[in-house]
Short mmCIF file of C-alpha atoms in Angstrom, two decimals:
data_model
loop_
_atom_site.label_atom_id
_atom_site.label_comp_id
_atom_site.label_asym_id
_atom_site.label_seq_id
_atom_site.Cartn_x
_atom_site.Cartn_y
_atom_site.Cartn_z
CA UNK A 1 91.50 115.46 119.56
CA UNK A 2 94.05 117.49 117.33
CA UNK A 3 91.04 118.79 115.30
CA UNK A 4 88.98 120.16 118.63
CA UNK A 5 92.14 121.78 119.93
CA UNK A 6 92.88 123.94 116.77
CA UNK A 7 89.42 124.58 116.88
CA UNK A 8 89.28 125.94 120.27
CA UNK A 9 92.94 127.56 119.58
CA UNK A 10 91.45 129.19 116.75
CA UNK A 11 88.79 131.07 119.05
CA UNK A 12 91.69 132.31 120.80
CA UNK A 13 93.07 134.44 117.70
CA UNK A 14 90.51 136.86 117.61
CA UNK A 15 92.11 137.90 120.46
CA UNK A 16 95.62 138.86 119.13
CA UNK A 17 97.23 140.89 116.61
CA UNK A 18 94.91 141.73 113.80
CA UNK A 19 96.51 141.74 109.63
CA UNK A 20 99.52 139.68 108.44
CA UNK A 21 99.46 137.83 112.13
CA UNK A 22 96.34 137.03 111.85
CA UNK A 23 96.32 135.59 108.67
CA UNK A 24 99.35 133.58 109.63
CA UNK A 25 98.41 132.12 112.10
CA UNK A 26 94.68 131.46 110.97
CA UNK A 27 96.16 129.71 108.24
CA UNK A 28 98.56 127.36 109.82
CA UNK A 29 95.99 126.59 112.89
CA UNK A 30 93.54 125.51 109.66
CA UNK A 31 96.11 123.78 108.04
CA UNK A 32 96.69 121.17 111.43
CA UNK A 33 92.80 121.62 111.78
CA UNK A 34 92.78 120.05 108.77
CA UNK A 35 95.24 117.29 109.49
CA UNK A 36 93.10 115.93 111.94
CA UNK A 37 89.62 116.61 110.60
CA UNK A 38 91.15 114.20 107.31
CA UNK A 39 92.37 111.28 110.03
CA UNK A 40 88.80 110.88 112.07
CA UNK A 41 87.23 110.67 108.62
CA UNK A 42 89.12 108.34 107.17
CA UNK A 43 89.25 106.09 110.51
CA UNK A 44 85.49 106.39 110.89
CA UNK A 45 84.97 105.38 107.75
CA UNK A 46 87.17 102.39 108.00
CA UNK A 47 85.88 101.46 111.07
CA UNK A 48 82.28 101.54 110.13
CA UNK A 49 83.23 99.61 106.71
CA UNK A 50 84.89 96.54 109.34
CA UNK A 51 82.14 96.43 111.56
CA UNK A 52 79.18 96.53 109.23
CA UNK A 53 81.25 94.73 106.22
CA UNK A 54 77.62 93.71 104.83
CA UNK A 55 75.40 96.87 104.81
CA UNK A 56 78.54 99.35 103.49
CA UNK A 57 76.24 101.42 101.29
CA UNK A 58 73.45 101.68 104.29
CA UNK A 59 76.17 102.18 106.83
CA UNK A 60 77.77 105.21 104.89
CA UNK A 61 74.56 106.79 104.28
CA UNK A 62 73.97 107.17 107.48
CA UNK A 63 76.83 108.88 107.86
CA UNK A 64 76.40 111.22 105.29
CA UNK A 65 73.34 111.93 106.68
CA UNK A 66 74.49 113.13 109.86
CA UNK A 67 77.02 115.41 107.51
CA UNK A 68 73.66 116.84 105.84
CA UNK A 69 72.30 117.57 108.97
CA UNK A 70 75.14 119.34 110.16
CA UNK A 71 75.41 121.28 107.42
CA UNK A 72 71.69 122.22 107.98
CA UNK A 73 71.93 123.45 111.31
CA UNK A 74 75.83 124.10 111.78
CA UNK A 75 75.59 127.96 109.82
CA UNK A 76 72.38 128.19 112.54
CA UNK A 77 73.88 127.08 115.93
CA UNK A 78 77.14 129.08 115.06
CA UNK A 79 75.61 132.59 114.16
CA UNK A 80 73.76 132.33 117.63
CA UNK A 81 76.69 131.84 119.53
CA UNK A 82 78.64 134.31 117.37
CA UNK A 83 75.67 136.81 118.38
CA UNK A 84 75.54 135.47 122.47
CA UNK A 85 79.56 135.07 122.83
CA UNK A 86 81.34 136.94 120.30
CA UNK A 87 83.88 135.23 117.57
CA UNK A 88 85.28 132.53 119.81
CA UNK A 89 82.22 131.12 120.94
CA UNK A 90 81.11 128.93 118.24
CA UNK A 91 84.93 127.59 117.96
CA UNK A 92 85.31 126.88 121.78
CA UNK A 93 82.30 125.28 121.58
CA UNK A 94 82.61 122.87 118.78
CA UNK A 95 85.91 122.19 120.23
CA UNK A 96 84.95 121.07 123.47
CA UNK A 97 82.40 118.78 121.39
CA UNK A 98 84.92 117.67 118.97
CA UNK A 99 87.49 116.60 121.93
CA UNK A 100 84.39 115.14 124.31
CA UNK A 101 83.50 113.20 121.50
CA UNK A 102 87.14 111.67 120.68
CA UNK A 103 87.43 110.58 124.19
CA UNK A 104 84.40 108.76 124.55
CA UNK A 105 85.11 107.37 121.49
CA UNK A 106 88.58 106.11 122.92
CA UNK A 107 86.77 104.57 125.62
CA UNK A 108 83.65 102.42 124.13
CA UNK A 109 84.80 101.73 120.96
CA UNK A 110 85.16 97.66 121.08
CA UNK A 111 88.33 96.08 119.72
CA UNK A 112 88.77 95.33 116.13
CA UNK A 113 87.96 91.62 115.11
CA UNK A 114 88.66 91.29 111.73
CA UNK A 115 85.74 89.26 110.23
CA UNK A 116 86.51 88.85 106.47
CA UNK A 117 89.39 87.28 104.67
CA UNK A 118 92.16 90.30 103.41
CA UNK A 119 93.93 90.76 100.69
CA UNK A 120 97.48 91.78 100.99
CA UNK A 121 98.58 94.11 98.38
CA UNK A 122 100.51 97.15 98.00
CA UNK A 123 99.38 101.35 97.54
CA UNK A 124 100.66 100.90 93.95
CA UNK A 125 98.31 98.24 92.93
CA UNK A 126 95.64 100.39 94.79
CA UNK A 127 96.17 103.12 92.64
CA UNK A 128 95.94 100.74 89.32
CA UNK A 129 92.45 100.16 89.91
CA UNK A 130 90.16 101.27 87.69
CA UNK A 131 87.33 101.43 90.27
CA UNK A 132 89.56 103.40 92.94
CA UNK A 133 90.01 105.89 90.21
CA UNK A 134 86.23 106.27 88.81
CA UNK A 135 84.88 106.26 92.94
CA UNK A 136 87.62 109.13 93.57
CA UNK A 137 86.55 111.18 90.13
CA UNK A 138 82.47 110.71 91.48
CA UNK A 139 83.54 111.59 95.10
CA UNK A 140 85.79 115.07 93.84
CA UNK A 141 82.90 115.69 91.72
CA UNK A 142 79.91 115.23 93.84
CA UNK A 143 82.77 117.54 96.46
CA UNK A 144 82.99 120.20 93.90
CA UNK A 145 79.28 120.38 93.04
CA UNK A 146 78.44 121.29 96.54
CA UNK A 147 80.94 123.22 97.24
CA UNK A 148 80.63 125.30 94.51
CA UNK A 149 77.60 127.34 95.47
CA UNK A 150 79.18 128.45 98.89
CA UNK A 151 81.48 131.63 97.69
CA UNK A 152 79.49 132.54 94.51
CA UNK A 153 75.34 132.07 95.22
CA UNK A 154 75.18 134.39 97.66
CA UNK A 155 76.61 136.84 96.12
CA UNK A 156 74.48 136.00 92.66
CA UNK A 157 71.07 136.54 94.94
CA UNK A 158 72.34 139.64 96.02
CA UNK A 159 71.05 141.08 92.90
CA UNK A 160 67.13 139.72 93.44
CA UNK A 161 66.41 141.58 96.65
CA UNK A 162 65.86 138.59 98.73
CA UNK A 163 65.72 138.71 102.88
CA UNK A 164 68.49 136.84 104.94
CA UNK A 165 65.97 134.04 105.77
CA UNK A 166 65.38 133.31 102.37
CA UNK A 167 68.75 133.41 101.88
CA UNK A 168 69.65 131.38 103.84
CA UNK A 169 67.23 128.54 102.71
CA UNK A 170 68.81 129.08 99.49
CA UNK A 171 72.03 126.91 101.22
CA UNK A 172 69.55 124.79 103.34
CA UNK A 173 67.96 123.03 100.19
CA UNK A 174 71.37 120.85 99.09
CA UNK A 175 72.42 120.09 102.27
CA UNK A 176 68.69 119.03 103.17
CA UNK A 177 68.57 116.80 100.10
CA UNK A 178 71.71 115.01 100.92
CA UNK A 179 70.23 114.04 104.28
CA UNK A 180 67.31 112.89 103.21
CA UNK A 181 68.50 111.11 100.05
CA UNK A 182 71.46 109.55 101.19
CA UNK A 183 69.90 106.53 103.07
CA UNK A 184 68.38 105.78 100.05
CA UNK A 185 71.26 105.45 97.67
CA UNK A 186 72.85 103.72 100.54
CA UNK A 187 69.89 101.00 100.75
CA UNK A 188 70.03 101.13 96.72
CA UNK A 189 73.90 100.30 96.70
CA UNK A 190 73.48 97.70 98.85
CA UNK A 191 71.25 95.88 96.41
CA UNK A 192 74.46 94.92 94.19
CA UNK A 193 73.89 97.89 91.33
CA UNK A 194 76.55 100.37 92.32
CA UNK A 195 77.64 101.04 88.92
CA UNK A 196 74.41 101.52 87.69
CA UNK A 197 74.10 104.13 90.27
CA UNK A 198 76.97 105.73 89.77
CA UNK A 199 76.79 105.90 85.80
CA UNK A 200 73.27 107.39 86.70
CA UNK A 201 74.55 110.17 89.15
CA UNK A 202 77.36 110.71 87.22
CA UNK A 203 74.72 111.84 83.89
CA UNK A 204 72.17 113.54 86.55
CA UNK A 205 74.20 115.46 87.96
CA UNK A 206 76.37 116.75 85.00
CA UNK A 207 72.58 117.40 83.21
CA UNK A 208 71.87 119.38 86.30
CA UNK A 209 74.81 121.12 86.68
CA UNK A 210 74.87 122.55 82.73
CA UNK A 211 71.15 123.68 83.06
CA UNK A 212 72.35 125.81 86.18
CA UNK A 213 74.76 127.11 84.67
CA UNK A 214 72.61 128.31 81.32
CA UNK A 215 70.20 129.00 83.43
CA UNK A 216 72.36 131.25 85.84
CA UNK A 217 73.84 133.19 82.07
CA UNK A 218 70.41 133.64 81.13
CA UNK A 219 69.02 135.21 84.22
CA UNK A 220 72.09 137.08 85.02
CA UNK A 221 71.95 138.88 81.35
CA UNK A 222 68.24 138.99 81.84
CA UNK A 223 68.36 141.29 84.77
CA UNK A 224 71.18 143.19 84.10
#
């Protein structure tokens, strides 16, 4: 609910003062945005992990698939209702979703029945995990290697010529990927080798990363 309000909120500020207010306020709007964007992600995660305690990996990828295919069609859906309503559109709009969707999960989400034996233990001993520490590194990693390409590819294919569409398919490919490869690292995981695949992912995608950036030297001397 307190990440569809800013969101809607945030429509609103087109409206006002433009410069130093604007910036202000677009910041600290973001900032509680933020706040509850990070506590519906963490609870649906936890959720999911207590009600499907057997099928984690599956579970998750399924939700990471639904991420993908927002990503996919989010930049899509949002420039059209840019173009039909103006800047607050698409943030009105995915705020009405965002607080529709937080109510009806209020309502039909069934009680919590904890099925597995816990393990009492404190945020210290959390931290003095090794395998808290290596799944964080792989998550901030696999974060950063997506996130990467947002503020600096565009402006690399600037330099080729290339139309908006293609462009824009450009950003389509990870995202795509993601959906359609995450069930099946999910269904993988849940076959008892998640460190294989994470010592696996961890050498792909530093390989991957390296040739793209040679690669991105080389053709940026290349046509310059």
């Amino acid at each position: 609910m307190l990440a569809g309000v800013c969101a809607i909120l945030f429509g609103f500020l087109g409206q006002g003062p433009p410069g130093t207010p604007f910036i202000v306020m677009s910041f600290l709007v973001r900032a509680v945005e933020a706040i509850g964007v990070a506590a519906f992600s963490t609870a649906s995660f936890a959720i999911v992990s207590n009600e499907f305690p057997y099928h984690i990996g599956s579970v998750f990828a399924t939700l990471e698939t639904c991420v993908g295919i927002g990503l996919m069609i989010g930049p899509t859906i949002g420039g059209a209702l840019y173009e039909l309503g103006g800047f607050g559109m698409p943030f009105w709009i995915i705020g009405v979703i965002i607080c529709s969707s937080g109510l009806t999960i209020m309502i039909c989400l069934p009680h919590p029945q904890d099925t597995l034996k816990q393990k009492n233990g404190s945020i210290l001993s959390l931290f003095r995990s090794v395998m808290v520490w290596v799944s964080s590194l792989s998550i901030f990693a696999g974060a950063c290697g997506i996130s990467y390409l947002n503020p600096t590819l565009s402006d690399h294919l600037d330099q080729f010529g290339l139309s908006t569409l293609l462009v824009g398919l450009f950003f389509i490919i990870c995202p795509g990927l993601h959906a359609i490869l995450a069930p099946v690292w999910g269904y993988i995981s849940d076959r008892k080798v998640r460190h294989s695949v994470t010592l696996t992912d961890f050498w792909k995608s530093g390989r991957h990363h390296s040739t793209f950036i040679c690669w991105t030297n080389t053709t940026s001397t290349f046509f310059t």
